[in-house]
Amino acid sequence: MVWTGTWVAERLGVELIGDEELPALLGLALRRNPKRAHLLVSSVLGKHVPQRPAVVYGSGLALGRRVRELLGDEEAARSVVLGYAETATALGHAVADGLGLAPYLHSTRRPVAGVARAGGFEESHSHATSHLLLPEDPKLLAGDGPLVLVDDEFSTGNTVLNTIRALHERYPRDRYVVVALVDMRSAADLGRLDAFATEIGARVDLIAGAAGTVRLPDGVLEKGQALVAEHERATPVPHPRAPREAPVRVELDWPAGLPDGGRHGFTPDHRDHLEEALPGMAGKLAEALGGRPDAQGQTEETTAAWGGAAQGGAEQGLQRPVARGGAQQPEQPLNRRAEQAGQAPDRPAERGGAQQAEQPEQAPDRPATPPAGLRPRPRPRPRPRILVLGFEELMYAPLRLGTALEDAGHDVRYSTTTRSPVLAVDDPGYAIRTRLVFPAHDDPADGPGERYAYNVAGAGFDAVVLVVDSAADTPALHAQDGLLAQLAAHIPRVVLAVIPSYTPTVTPTVTPTDSVTEAPERSSMLPEPLRGPAFSSYAPEEVGWLLQDLSDVELEAPTEEREEAIQSGGAHYAESLPVEYQPSERYQELFQAALESSAARMARAVGTVTETVLAERSARPVLVSLARAGTPVGVLMRRWAQARHGLDLPHYAVSIVRGRGIDANALRWLAAHHDPADVVFVDGWTGKGAITRELAEAIKECEGFDPEIAVLADPGSCVRTYGTREDFLIPSACLNSTVSGLISRTVLRSDLVGPNDFHGAKFYRELAEADVSVAFLDAVAARFDEVAASVDTDVKELLAADRTPTWEGWAAVERISEEYGIHDVNLVKPGVGETTRVLLRRVPWKILAKRGAEADLAHVRLLAEQRGVPVEVVDELPYSCVGLIHPQYTRGATGADGKAVVSQ
């Protein structure tokens, strides 16, 4: 048989070493990644490779039973199982089922309004945002019983150890069990688990289905990158055909109140409820599929109802599979091949190769129709091959529907869509044969992007059951380039099953006694806005701050400590403040030079965005700036409206925090004092658009507010209302509080901000001598008259133009994240403003500078020089520059300056 790692192994010299069954469990593929070009592809996980549901589910059940045997029934009943999004959500659930007595929770990358965050962490090799822990019952993680952590692969152990460390600080316990399909640690990593257990004073066990390692020759990265570059241009795209029938929707009658998975917790009682409902739901799917499960009742006529794929509907342009012995197999039913070999179809422990996505049989040539009376009897045909396709984190419910269809006698395979981009090569010795690409369809919190389904097209499926939750049943799913259309172009019958997205009952947050306590509940009467000079160096009429004053609280932490805590998941960035950067004399000179050279340019953008707001949004808008980068822009917009139109517009500053939303109490205050329809949110610039999307999500439940942000500069093409889409130097981005009214960035921490409080911030009165906030505003406002004519022209053109956001900046960020091996868009900060923030507040790794943009980057180069950060000049960058945060920062591994890069 052909091992699905052969193609990579032969070209890169990679060796898979370890237990005898490893080649049956793992194949190899390639991806664009400067740190590790190869990817281990599991044949029993149900993610990239379609596999029998019983095999996928059984793999997790077996591991769970081993955990129960290790712990004993008493400890098993006190345990909690935690799985990792997105690949191990079903695996973790199956482990919990095997354990039998424990509730289950999986991490998620989907924020859910109103659900308190019980924890979170970053994943160093992730393709997406931070992991969140959102249990409906906050006490789920607060017990002291064993915590069982489940991932598909245990290699360096970084993700699991970071999780344990973060949770142990909040919810200490005596025992942890790490579970994985495969233990692939290198010799250098083997001792880390024991050392870590000693460090935290707890027992940490490891259970894996198989163990081994990957041996990499010298130069493997360069060779791998060259292979990816060579084959990326020729990635196999299966030839579609015209859909034979429109996708059909089936109503499953999912039990009311039953969670769709483990995002908010799944208990043994939930499991019993699901088991009772599965046969009925499988029956509804079978009815929608319209085929009989047994091959004996299938004739050519009944098989034709499935589009003929089971009798030879191989898709044009795709190779026939090479048999397990390397030669073409004779035409016979797929399951009969395995039976003749003395084994069950798709048996996971087959020696010599991970399972390949099977492809359709070729129909033999038919003779001319014989005379009447001599026609042969119709011969039985193979059972129609059904794929149950899950959706990213939603893996368990589709898997169990697949096992129920199997139990009813259907020939079923199971896999799920994914965020992870992998190279496809149409070769039997390669694990990823084909790839379907489609846009995200669940309005993800980290922005739009591509999603993928592997080994689906061309695999000979007669029907596919796509299972999504209701949050993902969006117009994007049904669009012409959406997933449903992609599936219908390659598979004769497409059935859509939508499971209701579970909405938890919100309960008060519970924290352990030795952790930070919640702020006491205060009166629901909200205070009036803070104003200068008591709070900020701005004049009182310039802005009212819907914040609480935390000036007397010690919140600052060294940059390196903050970075380590943020990336390890130990803290959120809004729970502390960076130490305020004190600019050198040389840097102050650069700021003044930048202000002089760009004041007119900035005045023009201020005028353009203000006039656009007045023309399209409201004749008397209420300006609400997002503190603090948006606040100087809000003040300038107010000044423009006053200078040109005699308008005295109200202006407030509010807090918005990535991953936690906008200050709901600030919105409540605004709604009580103004018409929400007049509120216009203001920010300085867009980077990749994360805050734009955060705001849109946060105010969905706030009636009357318009989520559209007005910004000075929109280089990422994320909004409709802007002053310019050029990425130019906005001088206020060069400094921190000393150009923003001496106000810190905003703070959101449970011991300081109660349920009826505004978010907090500090007023740095002690920095008054270095304050240039008002001087900056005056310098820009002084240029209003000279740019007035240009503004009139710009506004006329803009109002007539198509300003629909293209999100091209987001696409560039995703590409950069992959090309530089970061795999986390939150660590890629595009644009002059965001790059400056990286250099002032975070641990920078490197700066990408667009060739020819030197005029706007003098201060960036100076900051990079001061911090010892390399600047790389690149072409075809949609921004003037991009700042990259160190992707695997820890002080112990990299040094406090963040310069040394860890190669994992």
CSV table of N, CA, C and O in Angstrom, one decimal, residues 601-644:
chain,number,residue,atom,x,y,z
A,601,ARG,N,-1.9,67.7,5.2
A,601,ARG,CA,-2.5,66.4,4.8
A,601,ARG,C,-3.5,65.9,5.7
A,601,ARG,O,-4.6,65.4,5.4
A,602,MET,N,-3.2,66.0,7.0
A,602,MET,CA,-4.1,65.5,8.1
A,602,MET,C,-5.3,66.4,8.1
A,602,MET,O,-6.5,66.0,8.3
A,603,ALA,N,-5.2,67.8,8.0
A,603,ALA,CA,-6.3,68.7,8.0
A,603,ALA,C,-7.2,68.4,6.9
A,603,ALA,O,-8.5,68.4,7.0
A,604,ARG,N,-6.7,68.0,5.7
A,604,ARG,CA,-7.5,67.7,4.6
A,604,ARG,C,-8.4,66.4,4.8
A,604,ARG,O,-9.6,66.3,4.5
A,605,ALA,N,-7.7,65.4,5.5
A,605,ALA,CA,-8.5,64.2,5.8
A,605,ALA,C,-9.5,64.5,6.8
A,605,ALA,O,-10.6,63.9,6.8
A,606,VAL,N,-9.2,65.3,7.8
A,606,VAL,CA,-10.2,65.7,8.8
A,606,VAL,C,-11.4,66.3,8.2
A,606,VAL,O,-12.6,66.0,8.5
A,607,GLY,N,-11.1,67.3,7.3
A,607,GLY,CA,-12.2,68.0,6.7
A,607,GLY,C,-13.1,67.0,5.8
A,607,GLY,O,-14.3,67.1,5.8
A,608,THR,N,-12.4,66.1,5.1
A,608,THR,CA,-13.1,65.2,4.2
A,608,THR,C,-14.0,64.3,5.0
A,608,THR,O,-15.2,64.1,4.6
A,609,VAL,N,-13.5,63.7,6.1
A,609,VAL,CA,-14.4,62.7,6.8
A,609,VAL,C,-15.5,63.5,7.5
A,609,VAL,O,-16.6,63.0,7.6
A,610,THR,N,-15.2,64.7,8.0
A,610,THR,CA,-16.3,65.4,8.7
A,610,THR,C,-17.4,65.8,7.8
A,610,THR,O,-18.6,65.6,8.1
A,611,GLU,N,-17.0,66.3,6.6
A,611,GLU,CA,-18.1,66.7,5.6
A,611,GLU,C,-18.9,65.5,5.1
A,611,GLU,O,-20.1,65.6,4.9
A,612,THR,N,-18.2,64.4,5.0
A,612,THR,CA,-18.9,63.1,4.6
A,612,THR,C,-19.9,62.7,5.7
A,612,THR,O,-21.1,62.3,5.3
A,613,VAL,N,-19.5,62.8,6.9
A,613,VAL,CA,-20.5,62.5,8.0
A,613,VAL,C,-21.7,63.4,8.0
A,613,VAL,O,-22.8,63.0,8.1
A,614,LEU,N,-21.4,64.7,7.8
A,614,LEU,CA,-22.5,65.7,7.8
A,614,LEU,C,-23.4,65.5,6.6
A,614,LEU,O,-24.7,65.7,6.8
A,615,ALA,N,-22.9,65.0,5.5
A,615,ALA,CA,-23.7,64.8,4.3
A,615,ALA,C,-24.5,63.6,4.4
A,615,ALA,O,-25.6,63.5,3.9
A,616,GLU,N,-24.0,62.5,5.0
A,616,GLU,CA,-24.6,61.2,4.9
A,616,GLU,C,-25.2,60.7,6.2
A,616,GLU,O,-26.1,59.9,6.2
A,617,ARG,N,-24.7,61.1,7.3
A,617,ARG,CA,-25.1,60.5,8.6
A,617,ARG,C,-26.1,61.3,9.4
A,617,ARG,O,-27.1,60.8,9.8
A,618,SER,N,-25.7,62.5,9.6
A,618,SER,CA,-26.6,63.4,10.4
A,618,SER,C,-26.1,64.8,10.3
A,618,SER,O,-25.0,65.1,10.2
A,619,ALA,N,-27.1,65.7,10.3
A,619,ALA,CA,-26.8,67.2,10.2
A,619,ALA,C,-26.2,67.7,11.5
A,619,ALA,O,-25.5,68.7,11.5
A,620,ARG,N,-26.5,67.0,12.6
A,620,ARG,CA,-25.9,67.3,13.9
A,620,ARG,C,-25.5,66.1,14.6
A,620,ARG,O,-26.2,65.6,15.6
A,621,PRO,N,-24.4,65.5,14.2
A,621,PRO,CA,-24.0,64.2,14.7
A,621,PRO,C,-23.5,64.3,16.2
A,621,PRO,O,-23.0,65.4,16.6
A,622,VAL,N,-23.6,63.3,16.9
A,622,VAL,CA,-22.9,63.1,18.2
A,622,VAL,C,-21.7,62.3,18.0
A,622,VAL,O,-21.7,61.1,17.7
A,623,LEU,N,-20.5,63.0,18.1
A,623,LEU,CA,-19.3,62.3,17.8
A,623,LEU,C,-18.9,61.5,19.1
A,623,LEU,O,-18.8,62.0,20.2
A,624,VAL,N,-18.6,60.2,18.9
A,624,VAL,CA,-18.2,59.3,19.9
A,624,VAL,C,-16.9,58.6,19.5
A,624,VAL,O,-16.9,57.7,18.7
A,625,SER,N,-15.8,59.1,20.0
A,625,SER,CA,-14.5,58.6,19.6
A,625,SER,C,-14.1,57.4,20.4
A,625,SER,O,-14.5,57.2,21.6
A,626,LEU,N,-13.4,56.4,19.8
A,626,LEU,CA,-12.9,55.2,20.5
A,626,LEU,C,-11.6,55.6,21.2
A,626,LEU,O,-10.6,55.8,20.5
A,627,ALA,N,-11.6,55.6,22.5
A,627,ALA,CA,-10.4,56.0,23.2
A,627,ALA,C,-9.3,55.0,23.1
A,627,ALA,O,-9.6,53.8,23.0
A,628,ARG,N,-8.0,55.4,22.9
A,628,ARG,CA,-7.7,56.8,22.8
A,628,ARG,C,-7.3,57.3,21.5
A,628,ARG,O,-7.2,58.5,21.2
A,629,ALA,N,-7.0,56.4,20.5
A,629,ALA,CA,-6.5,56.9,19.2
A,629,ALA,C,-7.5,57.7,18.5
A,629,ALA,O,-7.2,58.6,17.7
A,630,GLY,N,-8.8,57.4,18.7
A,630,GLY,CA,-9.8,58.1,18.0
A,630,GLY,C,-10.1,59.5,18.6
A,630,GLY,O,-10.7,60.4,17.9
A,631,THR,N,-9.7,59.7,19.8
A,631,THR,CA,-10.1,61.0,20.5
A,631,THR,C,-9.5,62.2,19.9
A,631,THR,O,-10.2,63.2,19.7
A,632,PRO,N,-8.2,62.3,19.6
A,632,PRO,CA,-7.7,63.5,18.9
A,632,PRO,C,-8.4,63.8,17.6
A,632,PRO,O,-8.7,64.9,17.2
A,633,VAL,N,-8.8,62.7,16.9
A,633,VAL,CA,-9.5,62.9,15.6
A,633,VAL,C,-10.9,63.4,15.9
A,633,VAL,O,-11.4,64.3,15.1
A,634,GLY,N,-11.6,62.9,16.9
A,634,GLY,CA,-12.9,63.4,17.2
A,634,GLY,C,-12.8,64.9,17.6
A,634,GLY,O,-13.7,65.7,17.2
A,635,VAL,N,-11.8,65.3,18.3
A,635,VAL,CA,-11.7,66.7,18.7
A,635,VAL,C,-11.5,67.6,17.4
A,635,VAL,O,-12.1,68.6,17.3
A,636,LEU,N,-10.6,67.1,16.5
A,636,LEU,CA,-10.4,67.8,15.3
A,636,LEU,C,-11.7,67.9,14.4
A,636,LEU,O,-12.0,68.9,13.8
A,637,MET,N,-12.4,66.8,14.3
A,637,MET,CA,-13.7,66.8,13.6
A,637,MET,C,-14.7,67.9,14.2
A,637,MET,O,-15.3,68.6,13.5
A,638,ARG,N,-14.7,67.9,15.5
A,638,ARG,CA,-15.6,68.9,16.2
A,638,ARG,C,-15.1,70.3,15.8
A,638,ARG,O,-15.9,71.2,15.6
A,639,ARG,N,-13.8,70.5,15.8
A,639,ARG,CA,-13.3,71.8,15.5
A,639,ARG,C,-13.6,72.2,14.0
A,639,ARG,O,-13.9,73.4,13.8
A,640,TRP,N,-13.5,71.3,13.1
A,640,TRP,CA,-13.8,71.6,11.7
A,640,TRP,C,-15.3,72.0,11.6
A,640,TRP,O,-15.6,73.0,10.9
A,641,ALA,N,-16.2,71.2,12.2
A,641,ALA,CA,-17.6,71.5,12.1
A,641,ALA,C,-17.9,72.9,12.7
A,641,ALA,O,-18.7,73.6,12.2
A,642,GLN,N,-17.2,73.3,13.7
A,642,GLN,CA,-17.4,74.6,14.3
A,642,GLN,C,-16.8,75.7,13.4
A,642,GLN,O,-17.5,76.7,13.2
A,643,ALA,N,-15.6,75.4,12.8
A,643,ALA,CA,-15.0,76.5,12.0
A,643,ALA,C,-15.7,76.7,10.7
A,643,ALA,O,-15.9,77.8,10.2
A,644,ARG,N,-16.2,75.6,10.1
A,644,ARG,CA,-16.8,75.7,8.7
A,644,ARG,C,-18.3,75.9,8.8
A,644,ARG,O,-18.9,76.5,7.9
